Amino acid sequence: MRHATALRLAAVLAVLTTAALRAQVPDPAPAPSQPFAPGVTYDPRIPTIEQVAGHVFGAEVSAHADVEKYLRALAAASPRIRLVEFGKSWEGRTLWYAIVGSEQDLARLPAIQAGMQRLADPRGLLEADAETVMKDLPAVGWLANCVHGDEPSGTDAALLVLYHLLAARNDPVVDKVLAECVILVDPLQNPDGRDRFVHSTRAARGRWPDATPLGAEHSQPWPGGRVNHALFDMNRDWFAMSQPETQARVRAFLEWWPLVYVDLHEMGGNSTYYFAPP
């Protein structure tokens, strides 16, 4: 397995995601042609979210329908991404994750999953056989976003990371990631809570943005978007697995056993970005 680069690439992915989060600034909105990464050019065959959902990255909080529409557009445009529907929310919204990698790795995903599962439970696996399995596997990483629906930048950052991984033409980091990794991106863990947040935020806006922290567009009515349809904080559900979203996500995780799992959160609007110690 290309594990020697796994932690370094995990750090690179974290930096890339953080940069994408910082790009989610509504005002002023970035120009459609403005590159997210300086010096990097983009394949025009890969659509931007503006071309699909009508807003540039960071100019709007993307709803679940926007996320679905953009994921499908990326999958239609690039051979380096696969979409997996792995469950439904309480309200029936589809849970998706995207798989990004080289065309060679995407052609053998069942074998990669089997190899990762074999290493996760190595009982009866001889050391020499384990070395053989590892030598042939990419490093698998998972980026999970927006388990709290009112921490909005994570989902749009995930979409920008996907765009960058698929469209960047001359970025050596992307080339390295695609050559040595398979990246799983779950852009929206809590679609019901997020759509509740999106609808209340859009309904509270006036004709012009209000930067006042206590303005209606910055204050959610109860119950807010943090929780899912059942008003459950799913970030407290990883061991109990009482919610359908968590149950589906854990099943998906156990199909892969990624080396690195990044659960992306966000602090308040006046706070810095938050990385949990785990």
Coordinates of C-alpha atoms in Angstrom, one line a residue:
M1 CA 0.0 0.0 0.0
R2 CA 1.2 3.5 -0.7
H3 CA 1.0 4.2 3.0
A4 CA 4.3 6.0 3.2
T5 CA 2.5 9.1 1.8
A6 CA -0.8 8.6 3.6
L7 CA -0.3 11.0 6.5
R8 CA 1.4 13.6 4.4
L9 CA -1.4 13.5 1.9
A10 CA -3.9 13.6 4.7
A11 CA -2.3 16.9 5.8
V12 CA -2.4 18.2 2.2
L13 CA -6.1 17.3 1.9
A14 CA -6.7 19.1 5.2
V15 CA -4.9 22.2 3.9
L16 CA -6.8 22.0 0.6
T17 CA -10.1 21.7 2.4
T18 CA -9.3 24.6 4.8
A19 CA -8.4 26.8 1.8
A20 CA -11.7 25.8 0.2
L21 CA -13.5 26.7 3.4
R22 CA -11.8 30.1 3.4
A23 CA -13.1 30.6 -0.2
Q24 CA -16.7 30.3 1.0
V25 CA -17.0 34.1 1.6
P26 CA -20.3 35.5 0.4
D27 CA -19.3 39.1 0.0
P28 CA -17.4 39.9 -2.0
A29 CA -18.1 36.8 -4.1
P30 CA -15.1 35.4 -6.1
A31 CA -15.2 35.9 -9.9
P32 CA -16.2 32.8 -11.8
S33 CA -12.8 32.7 -13.5
Q34 CA -10.7 33.5 -10.4
P35 CA -8.6 30.4 -9.6
F36 CA -9.0 28.9 -6.1
A37 CA -5.3 27.9 -6.2
P38 CA -2.8 30.5 -7.5
G39 CA -1.0 29.4 -10.6
V40 CA -3.3 26.5 -11.3
T41 CA -5.4 26.3 -14.5
Y42 CA -8.6 24.3 -14.8
D43 CA -10.0 22.0 -17.4
P44 CA -12.9 23.8 -19.0
R45 CA -14.7 20.5 -19.6
I46 CA -15.2 20.2 -15.8
P47 CA -18.2 22.4 -14.8
T48 CA -18.0 24.9 -12.0
I49 CA -20.9 25.1 -9.6
E50 CA -21.9 28.4 -11.1
Q51 CA -22.5 26.7 -14.5
V52 CA -24.7 24.0 -12.7
A53 CA -26.4 25.7 -9.8
G54 CA -26.2 29.4 -10.8
H55 CA -23.9 30.7 -8.1
V56 CA -20.1 30.9 -7.7
F57 CA -18.3 29.0 -5.0
G58 CA -18.9 30.8 -1.7
A59 CA -21.6 33.2 -3.0
E60 CA -24.5 31.0 -1.7
V61 CA -25.1 28.2 0.7
S62 CA -25.8 25.2 -1.5
A63 CA -28.9 23.2 -0.7
H64 CA -29.1 19.5 -0.9
A65 CA -30.6 19.7 -4.4
D66 CA -27.7 21.9 -5.5
V67 CA -25.3 19.3 -4.1
E68 CA -27.0 16.4 -6.0
K69 CA -27.1 18.4 -9.2
Y70 CA -23.5 19.3 -9.1
L71 CA -22.3 15.8 -8.1
R72 CA -24.1 14.4 -11.1
A73 CA -22.6 17.1 -13.4
L74 CA -19.1 16.3 -12.2
A75 CA -19.7 12.5 -12.7
A76 CA -20.9 13.2 -16.2
A77 CA -17.9 15.3 -17.1
S78 CA -15.0 13.3 -15.6
P79 CA -13.9 9.6 -15.7
R80 CA -12.0 10.1 -12.4
I81 CA -15.1 10.2 -10.2
R82 CA -17.8 7.7 -9.2
L83 CA -20.9 8.5 -7.1
V84 CA -22.3 6.1 -4.5
E85 CA -25.8 6.4 -3.1
F86 CA -25.5 4.8 0.4
G87 CA -28.7 5.7 2.2
K88 CA -31.6 8.1 2.9
S89 CA -32.3 10.7 5.5
W90 CA -35.4 10.7 7.7
E91 CA -37.0 13.0 5.1
G92 CA -36.0 10.9 2.2
R93 CA -33.0 12.9 0.9
T94 CA -30.3 10.8 -0.7
L95 CA -27.0 10.4 1.1
W96 CA -24.1 10.4 -1.4
Y97 CA -20.3 10.0 -1.3
A98 CA -18.0 10.6 -4.3
I99 CA -15.0 8.5 -5.0
V100 CA -12.1 10.3 -6.7
G101 CA -9.0 8.6 -8.1
S102 CA -7.1 7.6 -11.2
E103 CA -9.0 5.8 -13.9
Q104 CA -6.9 2.7 -13.2
D105 CA -7.9 2.6 -9.5
L106 CA -11.6 3.4 -10.2
A107 CA -11.7 0.4 -12.5
R108 CA -10.8 -1.9 -9.6
L109 CA -12.7 -0.5 -6.7
P110 CA -14.1 -3.9 -5.4
A111 CA -10.5 -5.2 -5.2
I112 CA -9.4 -2.1 -3.3
Q113 CA -12.3 -2.5 -0.9
A114 CA -11.5 -6.2 -0.4
G115 CA -7.9 -5.4 0.3
M116 CA -8.7 -2.7 2.9
Q117 CA -11.2 -5.0 4.6
R118 CA -8.6 -7.8 4.7
L119 CA -6.1 -5.5 6.4
A120 CA -8.7 -4.2 8.8
D121 CA -9.2 -7.7 10.1
P122 CA -5.8 -9.4 9.7
R123 CA -6.6 -12.6 11.6
G124 CA -5.0 -15.4 9.7
L125 CA -3.1 -13.1 7.4
L126 CA 0.6 -13.9 7.3
E127 CA 3.0 -10.9 7.3
A128 CA 4.3 -11.7 3.9
D129 CA 0.8 -11.9 2.5
A130 CA -0.1 -8.6 4.2
E131 CA 2.9 -6.9 2.5
T132 CA 1.7 -8.2 -0.8
V133 CA -1.8 -6.8 -0.2
M134 CA -0.4 -3.4 0.9
K135 CA 2.0 -3.1 -1.9
D136 CA -0.9 -3.0 -4.5
L137 CA -3.3 -0.7 -2.7
P138 CA -3.7 3.0 -2.8
A139 CA -4.0 5.0 0.4
V140 CA -7.7 5.5 1.0
G141 CA -8.9 8.7 2.7
W142 CA -12.4 10.0 3.6
L143 CA -13.5 13.6 3.9
A144 CA -16.9 13.9 5.8
N145 CA -18.6 17.3 5.8
C146 CA -21.6 19.0 7.6
V147 CA -22.9 16.6 10.2
H148 CA -24.2 19.8 11.7
G149 CA -26.4 21.4 9.1
D150 CA -25.8 24.9 10.4
E151 CA -22.0 24.7 9.9
P152 CA -22.5 25.5 6.2
S153 CA -19.1 26.1 4.7
G154 CA -18.0 22.4 4.9
T155 CA -20.4 21.3 2.1
D156 CA -19.5 24.0 -0.3
A157 CA -15.9 23.5 0.5
A158 CA -16.3 19.8 -0.3
L159 CA -17.7 20.7 -3.7
L160 CA -14.8 23.0 -4.4
V161 CA -12.3 20.3 -3.4
L162 CA -14.0 17.9 -5.8
Y163 CA -13.8 20.5 -8.6
H164 CA -10.2 21.2 -7.9
L165 CA -9.2 17.5 -7.8
L166 CA -11.0 16.8 -11.1
A167 CA -10.2 20.0 -13.0
A168 CA -6.8 21.2 -11.9
R169 CA -4.4 20.8 -14.8
N170 CA -1.0 21.7 -13.4
D171 CA -1.1 21.1 -9.7
P172 CA 1.6 18.6 -8.6
V173 CA -0.3 18.0 -5.3
V174 CA -3.4 16.9 -7.2
D175 CA -1.3 14.7 -9.5
K176 CA 0.3 13.1 -6.4
V177 CA -3.1 12.5 -4.7
L178 CA -4.6 10.9 -7.8
A179 CA -1.6 8.7 -8.4
E180 CA -1.4 7.4 -4.8
C181 CA -4.8 7.8 -3.2
V182 CA -8.5 7.0 -3.5
I183 CA -10.4 9.9 -1.9
L184 CA -13.9 9.5 -0.7
V185 CA -15.9 12.7 -0.2
D186 CA -19.2 12.8 1.7
P187 CA -20.2 16.4 1.1
L188 CA -23.4 16.5 3.3
Q189 CA -23.9 14.2 6.3
N190 CA -27.0 16.0 7.5
P191 CA -29.1 17.0 4.5
D192 CA -32.4 17.5 6.4
G193 CA -30.8 19.9 8.9
R194 CA -28.9 21.7 6.2
D195 CA -32.0 22.3 4.1
R196 CA -33.8 23.6 7.2
F197 CA -30.9 26.0 7.7
V198 CA -30.7 27.0 4.1
H199 CA -34.5 27.8 3.9
S200 CA -34.5 29.8 7.1
T201 CA -31.4 31.8 6.1
R202 CA -32.7 32.6 2.7
A203 CA -36.2 33.6 4.0
A204 CA -34.6 36.0 6.5
R205 CA -32.6 37.9 3.9
G206 CA -33.5 41.4 2.8
R207 CA -32.6 43.0 -0.5
W208 CA -29.1 43.7 0.8
P209 CA -26.9 41.7 3.1
D210 CA -26.9 42.6 6.8
A211 CA -23.6 42.1 8.5
T212 CA -25.0 42.7 12.0
P213 CA -24.3 39.5 14.0
L214 CA -27.8 39.7 15.5
G215 CA -29.5 40.2 12.1
A216 CA -32.3 37.8 11.3
E217 CA -30.3 36.2 8.5
H218 CA -27.6 35.2 11.1
S219 CA -30.1 34.0 13.7
Q220 CA -31.8 30.6 13.2
P221 CA -35.3 30.0 14.5
W222 CA -35.7 26.9 16.6
P223 CA -34.8 24.1 16.0
G224 CA -32.1 25.3 13.7
G225 CA -30.0 23.3 11.3
R226 CA -27.6 21.6 13.7
V227 CA -29.8 18.6 14.3
N228 CA -31.4 16.2 11.8
H229 CA -35.2 15.7 11.2
A230 CA -35.6 13.8 14.5
L231 CA -33.9 16.7 16.3
F232 CA -30.9 14.5 17.1
D233 CA -27.3 15.8 17.1
M234 CA -25.8 13.1 14.9
N235 CA -22.3 14.0 16.1
R236 CA -23.4 12.2 19.3
D237 CA -24.6 9.1 17.5
W238 CA -21.4 7.4 16.3
F239 CA -21.6 4.7 19.0
A240 CA -25.3 4.4 19.5
M241 CA -26.2 4.5 15.7
S242 CA -29.8 5.4 16.4
Q243 CA -30.3 7.5 13.3
P244 CA -30.7 6.2 9.7
E245 CA -28.1 8.6 8.4
T246 CA -25.5 7.3 10.9
Q247 CA -26.4 3.7 10.3
A248 CA -25.9 4.1 6.5
R249 CA -22.7 6.0 7.0
V250 CA -21.2 3.4 9.3
R251 CA -22.1 0.6 6.9
A252 CA -20.4 2.6 4.1
F253 CA -17.3 3.2 6.3
L254 CA -17.0 -0.6 7.0
E255 CA -16.9 -1.2 3.3
W256 CA -13.7 0.8 3.0
W257 CA -11.8 1.1 6.4
P258 CA -10.0 4.3 5.2
L259 CA -6.6 5.1 6.6
V260 CA -7.6 8.7 7.3
Y261 CA -11.1 9.9 8.2
V262 CA -11.5 13.7 8.4
D263 CA -14.8 14.8 10.1
L264 CA -15.0 18.5 9.1
H265 CA -16.6 20.9 11.5
E266 CA -16.9 24.7 11.7
M267 CA -16.9 27.2 14.6
G268 CA -19.0 30.3 14.8
G269 CA -19.0 33.0 12.1
N270 CA -16.5 35.1 14.1
S271 CA -14.2 32.1 15.0
T272 CA -11.4 30.3 13.3
Y273 CA -11.8 26.9 11.6
Y274 CA -12.0 23.9 13.9
F275 CA -10.1 20.7 13.6
A276 CA -11.1 18.0 16.2
P277 CA -8.1 16.4 17.8
P278 CA -9.0 12.9 16.6

